[in-house]
Amino acid sequence: MKVMKFGGTCLGSEDALDRVSKVVQAEKDSKIVVVSAASGVTNTLKEFISKPRQEKEIDDLLLALRMRHIDMLPKTEGQVRKEALDLIEEKMTKLERLLYGVTYTEELTPRTNDLILSFGERLSVIVVAARLTDEGLNAIAMESDAIGFITNDHHGNAVALLDLCEKNMGASLDSAIRQGITPVVTGFFGTTQNGHVTTVGRSGTDYSAAVIAYATNAKPVEIWKEVDGFMSADPKLVKESFTIESLSYEEAAELAYFGAQVLHARAVQPARLKGIEIIIKNLYSPEAPGTTIGNGKQTKKDVIKSVSYVPKVATLKVYDTGAGYKSGFLSDITNCLASEGVNIFSATTSQTCVAVLIDENQIHLAKRAIKSIIGGVGESFEIKPGVALVCTVGEGLGYTEGVAARVFKAVASKKVNVDLISAGASTVAYHFTVDNKDLKKTVMAIHKEFFTPVQNDAD
Ligand code: ASP
Ligand code: MG
């Protein structure tokens, strides 16, 4: 049994929806389908509740959502379409009540926020299950909160409680599969043990799919997308880049965290715990092998597998002449940043300075946080925007001598200055910062160094 996950863009057009059906029908073994909201729906809901609204606006939003999902239904009149229409109506009524509640009370708690955002997936599973059933499969839409996708209570970024998921969800899904049903399950959200809906973070359906595979012992997890898989570099920057056939869990996690948009970084964790392979597949060329992520997927022949990047980061440096001797200095800084919700990409320290990399969009929050501790913790600070984080990833980094020298020589040959370097924390990745304006030539230089075939002099 496998898990097949389809993201929002796979549900974005009639053609894409047809392809989803074909791919699912072609799978003869039993399968669990996990889907995101149709593209743009979660954003629309999020934007809608971000400010006070008039009643009329609620009606307009609901009408647009209703029409969008009805349009996605199978066109054949009959029982399948009728039942799906009823289910859509049921969801619309609930969503309407929630939105009126928020509008009248002018209050949006993290709990209500998550509940409202979950409606994108609640609607999309109805559509996908109806299409599959219309084409002869016995598919049923299932909502993850109803079948026991249990998480902690960290609203907006919840973590699945894997043992409980296995106990609850495993049983409900197994029994459906035994009856010949193909479950179509909502991604992105679950529920606390007390029954409050939680979301697992934006683009979190990859993670949901991996949790569901863990809970049901399904393997592999296929993540269907509109690209072939992980690439050796962003094709927008390096036209010679190519698809990577296989990655270890660590390599995939580092790449996903540092910029590759192919997979949600958190999806790796539940999969790795049970040795479940994750395969990235292209909806537009299903016969292509894609990228397989799993154990024993380290190939020694490639020293590095990929170079990724995060543009628009900022370096925050906190200075203190005695930093190296003050216990708790680093944690004071990271704690105060965490209290403002600032995400730290990476940290390096010296005797007189702690430097952390943060998202450029969070500079104002970081400033506020750090200002409140300067004097007590740290003598002064400095924030440098316009920085890019470059990450080279490969199991080979850990056991091949001279790799760092090759990376930095390639970068230096383009006269690019490297600022912060972080290596050693991960055995499969180095990362460092350069000026944003030097990003493209840096990535190109590294790609060329490692991926251009060496010319044989005798040729
Ligand atoms: N629909 C959610 C989002 O847009 C989850 C997902 O797409 O994976 O963030
Ligand atoms: Mg999405």
Coordinates of C-alpha atoms and ligand atoms in Angstrom, one line a residue:
M1 CA 0.0 0.0 0.0
K2 CA 1.3 3.4 -0.8
V3 CA 0.4 7.1 0.0
M4 CA -0.1 9.4 -3.0
K5 CA 0.0 13.1 -2.2
F6 CA -1.2 15.8 -4.5
G7 CA -0.6 19.5 -3.9
G8 CA -2.7 22.5 -4.7
T9 CA -1.4 23.0 -8.2
C10 CA -2.3 19.4 -9.1
L11 CA -5.9 20.5 -8.4
G12 CA -5.5 23.8 -10.2
S13 CA -7.0 23.1 -13.6
E14 CA -9.3 20.6 -15.3
D15 CA -6.2 19.1 -17.1
A16 CA -4.3 18.7 -13.9
L17 CA -7.3 17.1 -12.2
D18 CA -7.6 14.6 -15.0
R19 CA -4.0 13.7 -14.7
V20 CA -4.4 13.1 -10.9
S21 CA -7.3 10.7 -11.7
K22 CA -5.2 8.9 -14.3
V23 CA -2.2 8.5 -12.0
V24 CA -4.4 7.2 -9.1
Q25 CA -6.3 4.8 -11.4
A26 CA -3.1 3.5 -12.9
E27 CA -2.0 2.4 -9.4
K28 CA -3.3 -1.1 -9.1
D29 CA -2.1 -1.7 -5.5
S30 CA -4.1 -0.2 -2.6
K31 CA -3.4 3.4 -1.9
I32 CA -4.3 6.3 0.3
V33 CA -4.7 9.7 -1.5
V34 CA -3.7 12.8 0.5
V35 CA -4.6 16.2 -0.9
S36 CA -4.0 19.9 -0.3
A37 CA -6.5 22.6 -0.9
A38 CA -6.9 23.7 -4.5
S39 CA -4.2 26.3 -5.4
G40 CA -4.8 29.7 -3.8
V41 CA -7.7 28.6 -1.6
T42 CA -5.7 28.6 1.7
N43 CA -4.2 32.0 0.9
T44 CA -7.6 33.4 0.0
L45 CA -9.0 32.2 3.4
K46 CA -6.0 33.5 5.3
E47 CA -6.2 36.9 3.6
F48 CA -9.9 37.1 4.2
I49 CA -9.6 36.7 7.9
S50 CA -6.6 39.0 8.2
K51 CA -8.8 42.1 8.5
P52 CA -12.4 43.1 9.5
R53 CA -15.0 42.3 6.9
Q54 CA -18.6 43.3 5.9
E55 CA -21.3 40.6 5.7
K56 CA -21.5 41.2 1.9
E57 CA -17.8 40.2 1.6
I58 CA -18.5 36.9 3.3
D59 CA -21.3 36.2 0.8
D60 CA -19.0 37.0 -2.1
L61 CA -16.2 34.8 -0.8
L62 CA -18.5 31.9 -0.2
L63 CA -20.0 32.2 -3.6
A64 CA -16.6 32.2 -5.2
L65 CA -15.4 29.2 -3.2
R66 CA -18.6 27.3 -3.9
M67 CA -18.4 27.9 -7.7
R68 CA -14.8 27.0 -7.8
H69 CA -15.3 23.6 -6.2
I70 CA -18.5 22.9 -8.1
D71 CA -16.7 23.5 -11.3
M72 CA -14.1 20.9 -10.3
L73 CA -16.8 18.2 -9.9
P74 CA -17.4 15.4 -12.4
K75 CA -19.8 16.7 -15.1
T76 CA -21.9 13.6 -15.3
E77 CA -25.3 14.2 -13.5
G78 CA -26.1 11.4 -11.1
Q79 CA -25.7 10.2 -7.5
V80 CA -22.0 10.9 -7.2
R81 CA -22.3 14.5 -8.3
K82 CA -25.4 15.0 -6.2
E83 CA -23.8 13.6 -3.0
A84 CA -20.7 15.8 -3.6
L85 CA -22.8 18.9 -4.1
D86 CA -24.6 18.1 -0.7
L87 CA -21.2 17.7 1.0
I88 CA -19.9 21.0 -0.4
E89 CA -23.1 22.7 0.8
E90 CA -22.6 21.3 4.3
K91 CA -19.0 22.6 4.4
M92 CA -20.1 26.0 3.1
T93 CA -22.7 26.3 5.9
K94 CA -20.1 25.6 8.5
L95 CA -17.6 28.0 7.0
E96 CA -20.3 30.7 6.7
R97 CA -21.1 30.4 10.4
L98 CA -17.5 30.6 11.4
L99 CA -16.8 33.6 9.3
Y100 CA -19.9 35.4 10.6
G101 CA -18.7 34.6 14.1
V102 CA -15.3 36.1 13.5
T103 CA -16.9 39.2 11.9
Y104 CA -19.3 39.8 14.7
T105 CA -17.0 39.2 17.6
E106 CA -14.0 40.8 15.8
E107 CA -11.9 38.2 17.4
L108 CA -9.7 35.6 15.8
T109 CA -8.1 33.1 18.1
P110 CA -5.3 30.7 16.8
R111 CA -7.8 27.9 17.2
T112 CA -10.5 29.6 15.0
N113 CA -7.8 30.6 12.6
D114 CA -6.7 26.9 12.1
L115 CA -10.3 25.7 11.9
I116 CA -11.1 28.2 9.1
L117 CA -8.0 27.5 7.2
S118 CA -8.8 23.7 7.2
F119 CA -11.8 24.3 4.9
G120 CA -9.6 24.4 1.8
E121 CA -8.7 20.8 2.3
R122 CA -12.2 19.8 3.5
L123 CA -13.5 21.0 0.1
S124 CA -10.8 19.6 -2.1
V125 CA -11.2 16.0 -0.8
I126 CA -14.9 16.0 -1.7
V127 CA -14.0 17.0 -5.3
V128 CA -11.1 14.5 -5.7
A129 CA -13.1 11.6 -4.2
A130 CA -16.1 12.4 -6.4
R131 CA -13.9 12.4 -9.5
L132 CA -12.3 9.1 -8.7
T133 CA -15.6 7.5 -7.8
D134 CA -17.1 8.8 -11.1
E135 CA -14.3 7.0 -12.9
G136 CA -15.1 3.7 -11.2
L137 CA -13.0 3.7 -8.0
N138 CA -14.6 3.3 -4.6
A139 CA -13.2 6.5 -3.2
I140 CA -14.3 8.2 0.0
A141 CA -13.4 11.7 1.3
M142 CA -12.1 11.6 4.9
E143 CA -11.2 14.5 7.2
S144 CA -8.0 14.0 9.1
D145 CA -9.4 15.4 12.4
A146 CA -12.3 12.9 12.2
I147 CA -10.0 9.9 11.7
G148 CA -7.5 10.6 14.4
F149 CA -4.6 12.7 13.0
I150 CA -3.6 13.7 16.5
T151 CA -1.2 16.6 17.1
N152 CA 0.1 18.7 19.9
D153 CA -1.6 22.0 20.6
H154 CA 0.9 24.3 18.8
H155 CA -1.7 26.0 16.5
G156 CA -0.3 27.1 13.2
N157 CA 2.7 24.8 13.4
A158 CA 1.5 21.6 15.1
V159 CA 3.5 18.4 15.4
A160 CA 1.8 15.0 14.9
L161 CA 1.8 12.7 17.9
L162 CA 2.9 9.7 15.9
D163 CA 2.0 6.9 18.4
L164 CA -1.5 8.2 18.7
C165 CA -1.9 8.7 15.0
E166 CA -0.8 5.1 14.5
K167 CA -3.3 3.9 17.0
N168 CA -6.3 6.0 15.8
M169 CA -5.8 6.7 12.2
G170 CA -4.1 3.5 11.4
A171 CA -7.2 1.6 12.4
S172 CA -9.7 3.7 10.5
L173 CA -7.7 3.7 7.3
D174 CA -6.8 0.0 7.5
S175 CA -10.4 -0.9 7.8
A176 CA -11.4 1.3 4.8
I177 CA -8.7 -0.3 2.7
R178 CA -9.8 -3.8 3.7
Q179 CA -13.2 -3.0 2.3
G180 CA -11.7 -2.0 -1.0
I181 CA -12.1 1.7 -0.4
T182 CA -9.6 4.3 -1.6
P183 CA -9.5 7.0 1.2
V184 CA -9.0 10.5 0.0
V185 CA -7.7 12.3 3.1
T186 CA -7.3 16.0 3.9
G187 CA -3.7 17.2 4.3
F188 CA -2.5 20.2 6.3
F189 CA -4.5 19.8 9.6
G190 CA -5.2 17.5 12.4
T191 CA -6.7 17.8 15.9
T192 CA -5.5 18.0 19.5
Q193 CA -6.5 15.3 21.9
N194 CA -9.2 17.6 23.1
G195 CA -10.7 17.9 19.6
H196 CA -9.4 21.3 18.5
V197 CA -8.3 21.6 14.9
T198 CA -4.6 22.4 14.4
T199 CA -2.7 23.1 11.2
V200 CA 0.8 21.8 10.7
G201 CA 2.3 24.8 8.9
R202 CA 2.0 26.2 5.5
S203 CA 2.5 23.7 2.7
G204 CA 2.3 21.1 5.4
T205 CA 0.5 18.4 3.3
D206 CA 3.8 16.7 2.5
Y207 CA 4.2 16.3 6.2
S208 CA 0.6 15.0 6.6
A209 CA 1.3 12.4 3.9
A210 CA 4.4 11.2 5.7
V211 CA 2.5 11.0 9.0
I212 CA -0.3 9.0 7.4
A213 CA 2.3 6.6 5.9
Y214 CA 3.9 6.2 9.3
A215 CA 0.5 5.5 10.9
T216 CA -0.5 2.9 8.4
N217 CA 2.9 1.4 7.6
A218 CA 2.3 2.3 3.9
K219 CA 5.3 2.7 1.6
P220 CA 6.4 4.6 -0.3
V221 CA 5.0 8.1 -0.1
E222 CA 4.7 9.6 -3.6
I223 CA 4.7 13.4 -3.7
W224 CA 3.2 14.4 -7.0
K225 CA 4.2 17.8 -8.4
E226 CA 4.8 19.8 -11.6
V227 CA 8.5 19.2 -11.5
D228 CA 10.7 16.1 -11.9
G229 CA 12.2 16.2 -8.4
F230 CA 15.1 17.7 -6.6
M231 CA 17.5 19.4 -8.9
S232 CA 21.3 19.9 -8.7
A233 CA 20.6 23.6 -8.6
D234 CA 17.7 26.0 -9.3
P235 CA 17.2 25.8 -13.1
K236 CA 16.4 29.5 -13.0
L237 CA 20.0 30.2 -12.0
V238 CA 21.8 27.3 -13.7
K239 CA 20.5 26.1 -17.0
E240 CA 22.8 23.0 -16.9
S241 CA 21.1 21.8 -13.7
F242 CA 19.6 18.3 -13.7
T243 CA 17.3 16.1 -11.6
I244 CA 18.8 14.1 -8.8
E245 CA 17.8 10.5 -8.7
S246 CA 18.3 9.7 -5.1
L247 CA 18.9 11.5 -1.8
S248 CA 19.4 10.4 1.8
Y249 CA 16.9 11.6 4.4
E250 CA 19.5 14.1 5.7
E251 CA 20.3 15.5 2.3
A252 CA 16.7 15.9 1.5
A253 CA 16.0 17.6 4.8
E254 CA 18.9 20.0 4.4
L255 CA 17.9 20.9 0.8
A256 CA 14.3 21.3 1.7
Y257 CA 15.1 23.5 4.6
F258 CA 17.6 25.6 2.7
G259 CA 15.6 26.7 -0.2
A260 CA 14.5 23.8 -2.4
Q261 CA 10.7 24.2 -2.8
V262 CA 10.2 20.5 -3.7
L263 CA 9.4 19.0 -0.4
H264 CA 8.3 20.3 3.0
A265 CA 11.4 19.8 5.3
R266 CA 9.4 18.2 8.0
A267 CA 8.1 15.4 5.9
V268 CA 11.4 13.6 6.2
Q269 CA 11.1 13.0 10.0
P270 CA 8.2 10.5 10.2
A271 CA 9.3 8.8 7.0
R272 CA 12.9 8.3 8.3
L273 CA 11.6 6.8 11.6
K274 CA 10.1 3.8 9.7
G275 CA 12.5 3.8 6.7
I276 CA 9.6 4.8 4.4
E277 CA 10.9 6.1 1.0
I278 CA 9.6 9.4 -0.3
I279 CA 9.4 9.6 -4.1
I280 CA 9.0 13.0 -5.8
K281 CA 7.0 12.4 -9.1
N282 CA 6.0 14.7 -11.9
L283 CA 2.3 14.8 -12.8
Y284 CA 3.3 15.9 -16.3
S285 CA 5.7 13.0 -16.9
P286 CA 4.6 10.2 -14.7
E287 CA 7.0 7.7 -16.3
A288 CA 10.1 9.8 -15.2
P289 CA 11.7 8.2 -12.2
G290 CA 11.8 11.4 -10.1
T291 CA 13.8 11.7 -6.9
T292 CA 13.8 8.9 -4.4
I293 CA 14.6 9.8 -0.8
G294 CA 15.4 7.0 1.7
N295 CA 18.0 4.9 3.5
G296 CA 20.9 3.6 1.5
K297 CA 20.4 6.2 -1.1
Q298 CA 23.8 7.7 -0.6
T299 CA 25.9 7.3 -3.7
K300 CA 29.5 7.8 -3.0
K301 CA 30.3 8.9 -6.5
D302 CA 28.9 12.4 -6.1
V303 CA 30.7 14.5 -3.6
I304 CA 27.9 17.0 -3.5
K305 CA 24.5 16.5 -4.8
S306 CA 23.0 20.0 -5.0
V307 CA 23.6 23.6 -4.3
S308 CA 20.5 25.5 -2.9
Y309 CA 20.0 28.9 -1.5
V310 CA 17.7 31.1 0.5
P311 CA 17.7 34.7 -0.9
K312 CA 16.9 37.7 1.3
V313 CA 18.3 36.8 4.6
A314 CA 19.9 39.2 7.1
T315 CA 22.8 38.7 9.4
L316 CA 22.3 39.8 13.0
K317 CA 25.4 40.2 15.0
V318 CA 25.4 40.7 18.8
Y319 CA 28.7 42.0 20.2
D320 CA 30.1 41.5 23.7
T321 CA 33.8 41.5 24.6
G322 CA 33.3 38.7 27.0
A323 CA 30.7 36.7 25.0
G324 CA 32.8 33.6 25.1
Y325 CA 32.9 33.5 28.9
K326 CA 29.3 34.3 29.6
S327 CA 27.3 31.2 30.1
G328 CA 23.8 31.5 28.6
F329 CA 24.7 34.3 26.2
L330 CA 23.7 32.3 23.1
S331 CA 20.5 31.1 24.7
D332 CA 19.5 34.6 25.9
I333 CA 19.7 35.8 22.3
T334 CA 17.9 32.8 20.7
N335 CA 15.2 32.9 23.4
C336 CA 14.5 36.6 23.0
L337 CA 14.3 36.1 19.2
A338 CA 12.0 33.2 19.6
S339 CA 9.7 35.2 21.9
E340 CA 9.1 37.5 18.9
G341 CA 8.6 34.5 16.6
V342 CA 11.9 35.1 14.7
N343 CA 13.1 32.1 12.8
I344 CA 16.8 31.4 12.9
F345 CA 18.4 29.7 9.9
S346 CA 21.8 29.3 11.3
A347 CA 24.1 30.6 14.0
T348 CA 27.9 31.0 14.4
T349 CA 29.8 32.2 17.5
S350 CA 33.1 33.7 18.4
Q351 CA 34.6 35.0 21.7
T352 CA 33.2 38.5 21.0
C353 CA 30.2 38.0 18.8
V354 CA 27.2 35.8 18.2
A355 CA 25.9 35.9 14.6
V356 CA 22.6 34.5 13.5
L357 CA 20.9 34.4 10.1
I358 CA 17.3 35.5 10.0
D359 CA 14.6 36.2 7.3
E360 CA 14.9 39.7 5.9
N361 CA 11.1 40.1 6.5
Q362 CA 11.6 39.6 10.2
I363 CA 14.3 42.3 10.8
H364 CA 11.8 44.6 12.5
L365 CA 10.8 41.9 15.0
A366 CA 14.5 40.9 15.6
K367 CA 15.4 44.6 16.3
R368 CA 12.6 44.9 18.8
A369 CA 13.7 41.7 20.5
I370 CA 17.4 42.5 20.7
K371 CA 17.0 46.1 21.7
S372 CA 15.2 44.9 24.8
I373 CA 18.2 42.9 26.0
I374 CA 21.1 45.1 24.9
G375 CA 22.9 46.4 27.9
G376 CA 22.2 43.4 30.0
V377 CA 23.0 40.8 27.4
G378 CA 25.4 42.1 24.7
E379 CA 27.0 45.5 24.3
S380 CA 25.8 46.4 20.8
F381 CA 24.3 44.8 17.8
E382 CA 24.2 45.2 14.0
I383 CA 21.9 43.9 11.3
K384 CA 23.0 43.5 7.7
P385 CA 20.2 42.9 5.2
G386 CA 20.7 42.0 1.5
V387 CA 22.4 38.7 2.2
A388 CA 21.9 35.3 0.6
L389 CA 22.5 31.9 2.2
V390 CA 24.0 29.3 0.0
C391 CA 24.0 25.7 0.9
T392 CA 25.9 22.8 -0.6
V393 CA 24.6 19.4 0.2
G394 CA 25.9 15.9 -0.2
E395 CA 26.8 12.9 2.0
G396 CA 30.2 13.1 0.3
L397 CA 31.0 16.3 2.3
G398 CA 31.5 14.2 5.4
Y399 CA 34.2 11.8 4.1
T400 CA 35.9 13.5 1.1
E401 CA 38.9 15.7 1.8
G402 CA 39.3 19.0 0.0
V403 CA 35.6 19.6 -0.7
A404 CA 35.4 22.8 1.3
A405 CA 38.6 24.1 -0.5
R406 CA 37.0 23.4 -3.8
V407 CA 33.7 25.1 -2.9
F408 CA 35.4 28.3 -1.6
K409 CA 38.0 28.3 -4.4
A410 CA 35.2 28.2 -7.0
V411 CA 33.5 31.1 -5.2
A412 CA 36.7 33.1 -4.8
S413 CA 37.5 32.8 -8.4
K414 CA 34.4 34.8 -9.1
K415 CA 35.7 37.5 -6.7
V416 CA 32.8 36.9 -4.4
N417 CA 33.3 37.6 -0.7
V418 CA 32.1 34.9 1.7
D419 CA 30.9 36.3 5.0
L420 CA 29.6 33.7 7.5
I421 CA 30.5 30.0 7.1
S422 CA 28.8 27.2 9.0
A423 CA 30.1 23.7 8.6
G424 CA 30.3 20.6 10.7
A425 CA 26.9 20.8 12.4
S426 CA 25.5 18.7 9.7
T427 CA 27.7 16.1 8.1
V428 CA 25.9 16.5 4.8
A429 CA 25.8 20.3 4.3
Y430 CA 27.9 23.5 4.4
H431 CA 26.3 26.8 4.3
F432 CA 27.7 30.3 4.0
T433 CA 26.5 33.8 3.1
V434 CA 27.3 36.1 0.2
D435 CA 25.8 39.4 -0.9
N436 CA 22.5 38.9 -2.6
K437 CA 23.9 40.5 -5.8
D438 CA 26.5 37.8 -6.0
L439 CA 24.1 34.9 -5.5
K440 CA 23.7 33.8 -9.1
K441 CA 27.4 33.7 -9.9
T442 CA 28.1 31.9 -6.6
V443 CA 25.6 29.1 -7.4
M444 CA 26.8 28.9 -11.0
A445 CA 30.5 28.7 -9.9
I446 CA 29.8 25.8 -7.5
H447 CA 27.6 23.9 -9.9
K448 CA 30.3 24.2 -12.6
E449 CA 33.1 23.1 -10.2
F450 CA 31.3 19.9 -9.2
F451 CA 29.1 19.0 -12.1
T452 CA 31.0 19.8 -15.3
P453 CA 32.6 16.6 -16.5
V454 CA 36.4 16.8 -16.3
Q455 CA 37.9 17.0 -19.8
N456 CA 40.3 14.3 -20.6
D457 CA 43.6 15.8 -21.9
A458 CA 44.0 12.9 -24.3
D459 CA 40.7 13.7 -26.1
Ligands
ASP1 N1 -3.2 24.2 1.8 C1 -2.1 24.4 2.7 C2 -1.3 25.6 2.3 O1 -1.5 26.2 1.2 C3 -1.3 23.1 2.8 C4 -0.5 22.7 1.6 O2 -0.7 23.3 0.5 O3 0.2 21.8 1.6 O4 -0.4 25.9 3.0
MG2 MG -0.9 24.9 -0.9

